[in-house]
Coordinates of C-alpha atoms in Angstrom, one line a residue:
X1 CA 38.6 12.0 15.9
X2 CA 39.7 8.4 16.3
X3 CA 38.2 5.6 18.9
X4 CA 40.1 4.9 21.9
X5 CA 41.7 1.9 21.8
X6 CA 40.1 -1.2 22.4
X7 CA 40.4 -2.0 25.9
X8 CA 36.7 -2.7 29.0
X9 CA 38.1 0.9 29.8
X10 CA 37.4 1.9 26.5
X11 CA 34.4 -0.1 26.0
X12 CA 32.8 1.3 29.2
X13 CA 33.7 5.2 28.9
X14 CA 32.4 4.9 25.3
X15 CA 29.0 2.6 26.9
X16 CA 28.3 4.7 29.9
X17 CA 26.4 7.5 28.5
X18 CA 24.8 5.4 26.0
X19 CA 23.6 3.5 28.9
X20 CA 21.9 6.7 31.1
X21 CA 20.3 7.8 27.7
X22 CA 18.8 5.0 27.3
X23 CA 17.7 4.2 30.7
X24 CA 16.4 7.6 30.2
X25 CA 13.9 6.4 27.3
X26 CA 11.6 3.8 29.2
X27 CA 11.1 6.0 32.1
X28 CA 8.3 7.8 29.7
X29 CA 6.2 4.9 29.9
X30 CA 7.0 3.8 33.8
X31 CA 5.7 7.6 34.5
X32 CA 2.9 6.6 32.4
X33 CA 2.4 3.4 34.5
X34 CA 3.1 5.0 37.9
X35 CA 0.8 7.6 38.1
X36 CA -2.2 5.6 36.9
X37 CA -0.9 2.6 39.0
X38 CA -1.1 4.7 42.2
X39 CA -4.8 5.3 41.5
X40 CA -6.1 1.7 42.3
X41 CA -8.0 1.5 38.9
X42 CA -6.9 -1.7 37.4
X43 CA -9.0 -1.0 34.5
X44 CA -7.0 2.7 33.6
X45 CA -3.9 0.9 34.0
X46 CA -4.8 -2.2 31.9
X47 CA -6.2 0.5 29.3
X48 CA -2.7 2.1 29.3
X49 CA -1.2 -1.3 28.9
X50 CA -3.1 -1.7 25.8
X51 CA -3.0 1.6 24.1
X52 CA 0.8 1.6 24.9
X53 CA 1.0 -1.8 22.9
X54 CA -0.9 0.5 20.3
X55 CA 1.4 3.4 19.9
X56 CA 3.9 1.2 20.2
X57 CA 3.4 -0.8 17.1
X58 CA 2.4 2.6 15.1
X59 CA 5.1 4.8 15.8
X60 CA 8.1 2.2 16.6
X61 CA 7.6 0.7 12.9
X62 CA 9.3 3.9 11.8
X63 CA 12.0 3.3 14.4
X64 CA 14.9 3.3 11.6
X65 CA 14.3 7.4 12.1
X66 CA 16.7 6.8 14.6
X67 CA 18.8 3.6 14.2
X68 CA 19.2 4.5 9.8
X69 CA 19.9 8.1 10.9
X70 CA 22.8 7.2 13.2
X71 CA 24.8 4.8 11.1
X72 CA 24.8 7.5 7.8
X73 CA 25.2 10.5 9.7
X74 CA 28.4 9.1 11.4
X75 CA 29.1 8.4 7.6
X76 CA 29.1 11.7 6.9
X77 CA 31.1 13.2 9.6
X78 CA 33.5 10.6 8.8
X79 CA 34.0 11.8 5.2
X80 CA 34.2 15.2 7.2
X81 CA 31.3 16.2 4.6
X82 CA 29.1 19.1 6.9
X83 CA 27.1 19.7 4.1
X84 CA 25.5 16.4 4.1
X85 CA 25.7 16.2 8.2
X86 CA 23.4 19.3 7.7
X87 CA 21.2 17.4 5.2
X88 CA 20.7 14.6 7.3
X89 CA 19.0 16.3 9.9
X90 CA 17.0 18.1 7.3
X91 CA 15.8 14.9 5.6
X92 CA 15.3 12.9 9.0
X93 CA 12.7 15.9 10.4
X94 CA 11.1 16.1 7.7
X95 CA 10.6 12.2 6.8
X96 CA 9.8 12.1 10.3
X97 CA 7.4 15.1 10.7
X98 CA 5.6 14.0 7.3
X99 CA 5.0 10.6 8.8
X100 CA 3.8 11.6 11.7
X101 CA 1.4 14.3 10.0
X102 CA 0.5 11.0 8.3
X103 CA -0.4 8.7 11.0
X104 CA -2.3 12.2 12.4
X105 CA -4.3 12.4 9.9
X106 CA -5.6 8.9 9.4
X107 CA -6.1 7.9 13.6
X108 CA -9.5 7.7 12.6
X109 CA -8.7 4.7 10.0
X110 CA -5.7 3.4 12.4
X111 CA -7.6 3.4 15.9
X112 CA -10.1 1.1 15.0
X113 CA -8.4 -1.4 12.7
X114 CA -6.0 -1.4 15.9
X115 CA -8.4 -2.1 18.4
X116 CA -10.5 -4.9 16.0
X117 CA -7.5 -7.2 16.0
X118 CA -6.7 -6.9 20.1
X119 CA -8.8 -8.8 22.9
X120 CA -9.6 -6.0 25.1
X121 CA -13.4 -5.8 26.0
X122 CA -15.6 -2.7 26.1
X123 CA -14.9 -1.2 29.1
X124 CA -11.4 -1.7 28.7
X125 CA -11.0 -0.4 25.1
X126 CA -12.6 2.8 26.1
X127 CA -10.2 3.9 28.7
X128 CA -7.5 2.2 25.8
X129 CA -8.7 4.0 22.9
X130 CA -8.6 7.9 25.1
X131 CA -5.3 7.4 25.5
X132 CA -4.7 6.2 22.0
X133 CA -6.0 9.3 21.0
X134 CA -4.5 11.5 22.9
X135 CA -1.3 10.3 22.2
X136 CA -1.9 10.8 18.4
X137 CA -1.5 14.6 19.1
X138 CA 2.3 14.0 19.4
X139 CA 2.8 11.9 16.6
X140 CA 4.8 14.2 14.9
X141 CA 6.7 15.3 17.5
X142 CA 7.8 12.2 18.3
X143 CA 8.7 11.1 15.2
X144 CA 10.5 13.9 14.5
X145 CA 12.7 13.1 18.1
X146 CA 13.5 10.1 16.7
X147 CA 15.2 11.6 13.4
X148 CA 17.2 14.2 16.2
X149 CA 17.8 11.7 18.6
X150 CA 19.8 9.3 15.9
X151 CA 21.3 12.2 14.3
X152 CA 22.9 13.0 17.7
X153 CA 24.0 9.4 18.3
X154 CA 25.7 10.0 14.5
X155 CA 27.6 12.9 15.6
X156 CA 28.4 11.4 19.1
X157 CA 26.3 14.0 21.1
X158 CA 25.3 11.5 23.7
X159 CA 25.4 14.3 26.5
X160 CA 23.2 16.4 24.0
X161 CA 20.8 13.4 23.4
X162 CA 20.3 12.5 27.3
X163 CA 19.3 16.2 27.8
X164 CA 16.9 15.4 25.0
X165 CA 15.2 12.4 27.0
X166 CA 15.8 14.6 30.4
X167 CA 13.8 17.5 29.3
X168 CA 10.7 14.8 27.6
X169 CA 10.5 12.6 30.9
X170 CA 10.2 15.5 33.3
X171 CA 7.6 17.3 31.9
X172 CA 5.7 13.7 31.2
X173 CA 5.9 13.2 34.5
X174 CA 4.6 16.8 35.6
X175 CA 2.0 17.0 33.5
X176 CA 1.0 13.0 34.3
X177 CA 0.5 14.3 38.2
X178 CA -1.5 17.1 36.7
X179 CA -3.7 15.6 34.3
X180 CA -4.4 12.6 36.8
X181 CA -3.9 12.9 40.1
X182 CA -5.6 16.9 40.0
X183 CA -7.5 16.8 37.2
X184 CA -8.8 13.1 37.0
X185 CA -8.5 12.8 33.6
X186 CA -7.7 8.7 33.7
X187 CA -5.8 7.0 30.5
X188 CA -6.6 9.7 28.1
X189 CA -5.1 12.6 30.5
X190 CA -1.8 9.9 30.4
X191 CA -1.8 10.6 27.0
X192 CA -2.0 13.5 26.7
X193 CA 0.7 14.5 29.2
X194 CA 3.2 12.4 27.0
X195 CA 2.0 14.1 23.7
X196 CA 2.5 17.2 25.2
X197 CA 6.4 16.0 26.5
X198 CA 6.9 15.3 23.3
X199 CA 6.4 18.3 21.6
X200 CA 8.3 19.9 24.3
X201 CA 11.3 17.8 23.4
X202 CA 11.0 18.5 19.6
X203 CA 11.6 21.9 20.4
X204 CA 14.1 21.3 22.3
X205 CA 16.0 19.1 19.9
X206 CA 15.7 21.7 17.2
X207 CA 17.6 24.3 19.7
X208 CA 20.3 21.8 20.3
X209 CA 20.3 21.0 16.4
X210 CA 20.8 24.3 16.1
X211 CA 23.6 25.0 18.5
X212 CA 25.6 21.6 17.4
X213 CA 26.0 22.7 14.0
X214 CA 26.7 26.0 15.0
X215 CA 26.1 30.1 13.6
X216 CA 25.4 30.7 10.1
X217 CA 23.5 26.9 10.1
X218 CA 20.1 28.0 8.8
X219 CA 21.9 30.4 6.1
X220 CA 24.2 27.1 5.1
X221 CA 20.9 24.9 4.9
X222 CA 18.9 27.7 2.8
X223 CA 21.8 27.6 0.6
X224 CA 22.1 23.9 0.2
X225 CA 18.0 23.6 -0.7
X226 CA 18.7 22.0 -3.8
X227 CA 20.7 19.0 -2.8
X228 CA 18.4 18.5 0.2
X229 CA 15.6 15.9 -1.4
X230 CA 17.5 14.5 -4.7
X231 CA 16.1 11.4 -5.7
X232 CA 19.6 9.7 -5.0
X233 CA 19.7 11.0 -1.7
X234 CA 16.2 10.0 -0.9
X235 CA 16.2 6.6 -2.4
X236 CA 19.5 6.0 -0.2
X237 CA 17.7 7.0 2.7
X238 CA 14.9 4.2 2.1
X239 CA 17.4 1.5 0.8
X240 CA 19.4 1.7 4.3
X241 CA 16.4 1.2 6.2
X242 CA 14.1 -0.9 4.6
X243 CA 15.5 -4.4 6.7
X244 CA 15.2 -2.6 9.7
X245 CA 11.9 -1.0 8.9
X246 CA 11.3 -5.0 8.7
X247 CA 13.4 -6.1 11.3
X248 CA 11.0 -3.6 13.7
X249 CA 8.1 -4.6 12.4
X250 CA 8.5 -8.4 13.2
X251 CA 9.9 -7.6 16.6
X252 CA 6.3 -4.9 17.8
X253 CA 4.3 -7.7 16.5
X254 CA 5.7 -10.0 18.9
X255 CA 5.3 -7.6 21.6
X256 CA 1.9 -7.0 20.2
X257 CA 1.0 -10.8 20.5
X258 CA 2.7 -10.9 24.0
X259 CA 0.3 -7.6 25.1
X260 CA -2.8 -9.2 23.2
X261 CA -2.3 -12.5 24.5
X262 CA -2.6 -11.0 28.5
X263 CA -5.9 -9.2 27.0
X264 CA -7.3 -12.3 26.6
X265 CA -6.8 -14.0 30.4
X266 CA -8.4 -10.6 31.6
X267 CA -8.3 -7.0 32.8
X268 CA -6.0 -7.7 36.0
X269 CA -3.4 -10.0 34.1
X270 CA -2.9 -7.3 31.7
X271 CA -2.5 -4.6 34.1
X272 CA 0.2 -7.1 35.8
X273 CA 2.1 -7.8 32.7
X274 CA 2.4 -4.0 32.3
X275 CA 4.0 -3.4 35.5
X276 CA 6.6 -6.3 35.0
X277 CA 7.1 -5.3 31.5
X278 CA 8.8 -2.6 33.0
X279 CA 11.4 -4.1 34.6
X280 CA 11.9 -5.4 31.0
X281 CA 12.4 -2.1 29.3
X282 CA 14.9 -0.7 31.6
X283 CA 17.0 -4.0 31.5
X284 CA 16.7 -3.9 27.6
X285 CA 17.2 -0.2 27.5
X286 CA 20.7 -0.2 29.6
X287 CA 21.7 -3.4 27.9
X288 CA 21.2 -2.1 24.3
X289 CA 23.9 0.7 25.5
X290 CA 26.3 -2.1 25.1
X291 CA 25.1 -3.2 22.0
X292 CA 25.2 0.6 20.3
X293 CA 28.8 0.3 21.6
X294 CA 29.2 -3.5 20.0
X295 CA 28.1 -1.6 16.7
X296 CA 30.7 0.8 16.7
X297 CA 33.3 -1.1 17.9
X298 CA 32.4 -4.1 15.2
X299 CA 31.7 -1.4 12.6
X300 CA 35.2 -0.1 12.7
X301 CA 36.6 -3.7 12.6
X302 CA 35.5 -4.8 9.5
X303 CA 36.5 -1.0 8.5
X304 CA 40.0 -1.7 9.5
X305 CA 39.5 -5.2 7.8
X306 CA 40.6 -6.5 11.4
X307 CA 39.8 -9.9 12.4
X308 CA 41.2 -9.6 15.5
X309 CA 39.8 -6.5 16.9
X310 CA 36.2 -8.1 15.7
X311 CA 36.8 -11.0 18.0
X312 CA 38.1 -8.8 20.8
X313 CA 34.9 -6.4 20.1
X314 CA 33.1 -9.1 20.5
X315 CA 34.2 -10.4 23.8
X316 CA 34.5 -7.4 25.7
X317 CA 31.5 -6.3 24.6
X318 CA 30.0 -9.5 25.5
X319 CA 31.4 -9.6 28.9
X320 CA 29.9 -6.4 29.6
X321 CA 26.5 -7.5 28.4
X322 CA 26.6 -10.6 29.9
X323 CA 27.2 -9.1 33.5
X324 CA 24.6 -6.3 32.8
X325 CA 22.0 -9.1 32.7
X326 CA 23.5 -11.1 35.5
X327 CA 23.2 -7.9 37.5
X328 CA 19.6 -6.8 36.2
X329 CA 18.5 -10.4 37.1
X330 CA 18.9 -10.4 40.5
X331 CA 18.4 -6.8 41.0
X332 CA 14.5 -7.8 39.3
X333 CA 14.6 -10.5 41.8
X334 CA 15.1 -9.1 45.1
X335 CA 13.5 -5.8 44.6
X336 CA 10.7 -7.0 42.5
X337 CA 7.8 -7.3 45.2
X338 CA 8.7 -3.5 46.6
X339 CA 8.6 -1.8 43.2
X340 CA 5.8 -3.9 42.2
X341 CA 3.9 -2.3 45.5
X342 CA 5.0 0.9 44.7
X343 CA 4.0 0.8 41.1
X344 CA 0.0 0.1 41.7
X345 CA -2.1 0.1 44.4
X346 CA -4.6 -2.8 43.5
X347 CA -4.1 -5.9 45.3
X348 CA -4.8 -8.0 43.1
X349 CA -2.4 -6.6 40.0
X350 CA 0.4 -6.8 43.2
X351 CA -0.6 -10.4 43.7
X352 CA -0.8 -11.3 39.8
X353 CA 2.4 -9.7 39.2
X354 CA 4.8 -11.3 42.1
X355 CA 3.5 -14.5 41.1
X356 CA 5.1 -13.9 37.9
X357 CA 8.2 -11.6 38.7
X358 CA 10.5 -14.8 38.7
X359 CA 9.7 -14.7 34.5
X360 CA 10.9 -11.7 34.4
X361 CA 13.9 -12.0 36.5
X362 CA 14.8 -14.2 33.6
X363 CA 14.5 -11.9 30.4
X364 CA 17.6 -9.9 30.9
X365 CA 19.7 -13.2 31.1
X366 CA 17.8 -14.7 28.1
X367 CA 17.4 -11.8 26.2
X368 CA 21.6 -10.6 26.5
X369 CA 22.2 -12.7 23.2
X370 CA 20.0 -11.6 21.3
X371 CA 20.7 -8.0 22.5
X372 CA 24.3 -8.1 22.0
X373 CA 24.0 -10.0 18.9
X374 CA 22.0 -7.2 17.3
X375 CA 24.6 -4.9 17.7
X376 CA 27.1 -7.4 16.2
X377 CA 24.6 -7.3 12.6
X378 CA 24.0 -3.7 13.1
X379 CA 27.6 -2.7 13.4
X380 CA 28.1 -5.3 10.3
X381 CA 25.0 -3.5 8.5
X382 CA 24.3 -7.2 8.1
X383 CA 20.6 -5.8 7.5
X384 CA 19.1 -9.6 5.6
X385 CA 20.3 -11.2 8.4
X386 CA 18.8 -9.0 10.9
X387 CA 15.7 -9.4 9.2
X388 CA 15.3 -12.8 8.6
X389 CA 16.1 -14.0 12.0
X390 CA 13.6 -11.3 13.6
X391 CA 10.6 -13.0 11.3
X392 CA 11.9 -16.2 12.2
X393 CA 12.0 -15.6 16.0
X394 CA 8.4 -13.7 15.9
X395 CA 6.7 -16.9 14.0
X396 CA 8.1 -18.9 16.1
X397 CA 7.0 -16.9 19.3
X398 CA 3.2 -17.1 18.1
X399 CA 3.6 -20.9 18.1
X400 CA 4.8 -21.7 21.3
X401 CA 2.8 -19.3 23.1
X402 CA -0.7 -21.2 21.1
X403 CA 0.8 -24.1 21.9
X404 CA 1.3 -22.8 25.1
X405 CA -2.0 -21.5 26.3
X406 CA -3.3 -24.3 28.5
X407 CA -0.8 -23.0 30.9
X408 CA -2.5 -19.6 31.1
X409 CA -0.7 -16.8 32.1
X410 CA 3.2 -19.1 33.1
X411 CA 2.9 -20.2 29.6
X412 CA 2.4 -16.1 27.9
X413 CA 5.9 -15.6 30.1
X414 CA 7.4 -18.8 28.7
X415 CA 6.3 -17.9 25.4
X416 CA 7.9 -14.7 25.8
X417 CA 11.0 -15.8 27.0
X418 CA 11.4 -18.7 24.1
X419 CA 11.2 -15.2 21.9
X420 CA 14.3 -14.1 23.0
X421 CA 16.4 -17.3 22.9
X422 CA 14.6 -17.9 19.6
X423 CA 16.1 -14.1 18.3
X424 CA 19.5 -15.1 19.6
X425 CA 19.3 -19.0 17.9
X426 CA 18.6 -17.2 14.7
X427 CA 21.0 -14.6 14.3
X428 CA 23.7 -17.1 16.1
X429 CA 22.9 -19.3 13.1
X430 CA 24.7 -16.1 10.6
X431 CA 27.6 -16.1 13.3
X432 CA 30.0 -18.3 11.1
X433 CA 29.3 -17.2 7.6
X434 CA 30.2 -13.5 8.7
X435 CA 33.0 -14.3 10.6
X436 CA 34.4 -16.3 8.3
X437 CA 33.9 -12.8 5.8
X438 CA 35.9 -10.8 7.9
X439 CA 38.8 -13.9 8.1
X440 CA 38.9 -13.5 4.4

């Protein structure tokens, strides 16, 4: 099946359900937030805050389950090559099940050294550390949704995929209301809700795995056992994703700093930043279906060996991303104070937060670049670059926000913001060398 020409048409029919999956992916953690917001208890929610940062870190450094899945498993449909389409999703589930079986087993190694290097307090690591743990149940699970998840992006199954988030975020959301709202359970019954979702969604992935590929798919994978885990095909697997694997660990511990450094000014500045920081993942969420459309579309460029269409790539795309963050920016600024209200009950937290919502009005302008930009190197598989710049950008995050502390919780925001333009500096600074490759 060939692209549709490059055209905004084109750009958006191929963006648009990229775009509700996505937006589909942070509502998990605004359940999370909502449901312990609308209890009044600052510390839950700043305990949520933290253990998200947490998980976060943990599970997200094996993010290239999904972005490493996608790029080789479109490789294999475009050879045409089902065998190794079926392979794919063998060796993804199980990297990412092992992994998670992993981090399972050794929470009790993990939690701890977590909490040691974070500026909670007791009170506020306890209600953290619950919901830590009782997200550790689903580490497998969720793991193993990444590996589905980016093999479905492979094959184009976007439809497929956003049933995928659908079925997770609904029952979250359910068992969230149960847990706390009925059962009082606090941060840990949070957890537990989304652990549960997640397992949910694991099974549900493997019945849509199941029906993608088709009957006689389990027969064709017994018969293929052999081929499965080759040391060729397994060194491959780490070799593709071992800048990204990078690239994602630089970027969490930025976040990490940013969630640590509202730890230190105190329980209600945490619980603040958590409810802003979700205007932030939905702008970054829909905006990144732009940039999975940027890596297509530049992908097949340099394929083609087409200079032209990887200058047009880039501009459509770019206008499209650029007006997304125009758009998110002054939807964050004149509904920010309503959501904010809706979000958590504690006046204080609403108080903190508006005072700061005009920060994070600014991300999705800021942050574009670097967003589109990261689907420029992806769809390049311009890995060392993508690397590079993301250790760059995070170093030079931690400095201005220590240089930056006097100003409190305006200068954690700054900070914060200087990270994105700093991401987008960085890779911008690789922009002429790789154009210049395709020229030739």
């Amino acid at each position: 099946m060939t692209a549709r020409p490059l055209s905004r048409a084109a750009i958006f029919a191929q963006a648009w359900p990229i775009i509700l999956g996505q937006t589909t992916v942070p509502l998990v953690g605004l359940a999370d937030t909502v449901v312990i917001g609308r209890t009044g208890d600052a510390a839950a929610l700043a305990g949520v805050a933290l253990g998200t940062t947490v998980i976060n870190f943990l599970f997200w450094t094996f993010g290239f389950l999904r972005m490493g899945m996608t790029g080789m498993t479109a490789q294999a449909l475009g050879a045409d090559d089902s065998e190794e389409v079926r392979a794919m999703l063998v060796r993804g589930l199980a990297l990412g099940l092992g992994i998670g079986a992993a981090l399972f087993a050794l929470q009790w190694l993990l939690i701890p050294a977590a909490f040691a290097l974070l500026a909670g307090g007791e009170a506020l690591d306890a209600s953290a550390k619950g919901y830590v743990a009782a997200r550790f149940w689903g580490a497998p699970a969720s793991l193993g949704v990444f590996a589905i998840n980016g093999w479905l992006l492979g094959l184009g199954r976007t439809r497929a995929a956003l049933l995928l988030q659908i079925v997770m975020n609904l029952i979250n959301a359910a068992l969230d209301i149960l847990f706390v709202w009925r059962l009082g359970m606090g941060a840990g019954g949070v957890g537990l809700g989304t652990a549960i979702a997640e397992w949910a969604a694991l099974a549900t992935g493997l019945g849509i795995a199941v029906y993608v590929l088709g009957p006689g798919a389990i027969a064709a994978i017994r018969t293929q056992r052999a081929s499965l885990f080759t040391a060729p095909a397994i060194r491959r697997l780490f070799a593709v994703n071992a800048n990204i694997m990078i690239r994602t660990i630089a970027l969490l511990l930025m976040f990490a700093w940013f969630a640590n450094a509202g730890a230190r000014l105190g329980t209600v500045p945490l619980a603040a930043n958590q409810v802003l920081m979700q205007f932030v993942s939905i702008s970054a969420f829909v905006l990144d279906g732009f940039a999975f459309t940027a890596e297509s579309r530049i992908g097949g460029a340099i394929g083609r060996g087409s200079h032209s269409d990887y200058l047009r790539a880039i501009r459509l795309t770019g206008e499209f991303t650029f007006g997304a963050g125009l758009i998110f920016a002054l939807l964050i600024w004149i509904s920010g104070v309503p959501v904010i209200a809706f979000v958590t009950d504690n006046q204080a937290v609403r108080a903190t937060a508006g005072s700061l919502l005009h920060f994070t009005a600014l991300v999705p302008l800021i942050g574009a670049p670097a967003w589109l930009l990261d689907g420029i190197f992806i769809g390049a598989t311009e890995g060392r670059a993508l690397r590079n710049s993301a250790v760059v950008a995070t170093a030079a995050y931690v400095l201005t926000d220590l240089a930056l502390r006097p100003m409190a919780a305006d200068g954690v925001w700054i900070a914060l913001l200087s990270g994105y333009a700093y991401r987008a500096l960085a890779l911008g600074c690789y922009m002429p060398r790789l154009t210049r490759s395709i020229a030739r």
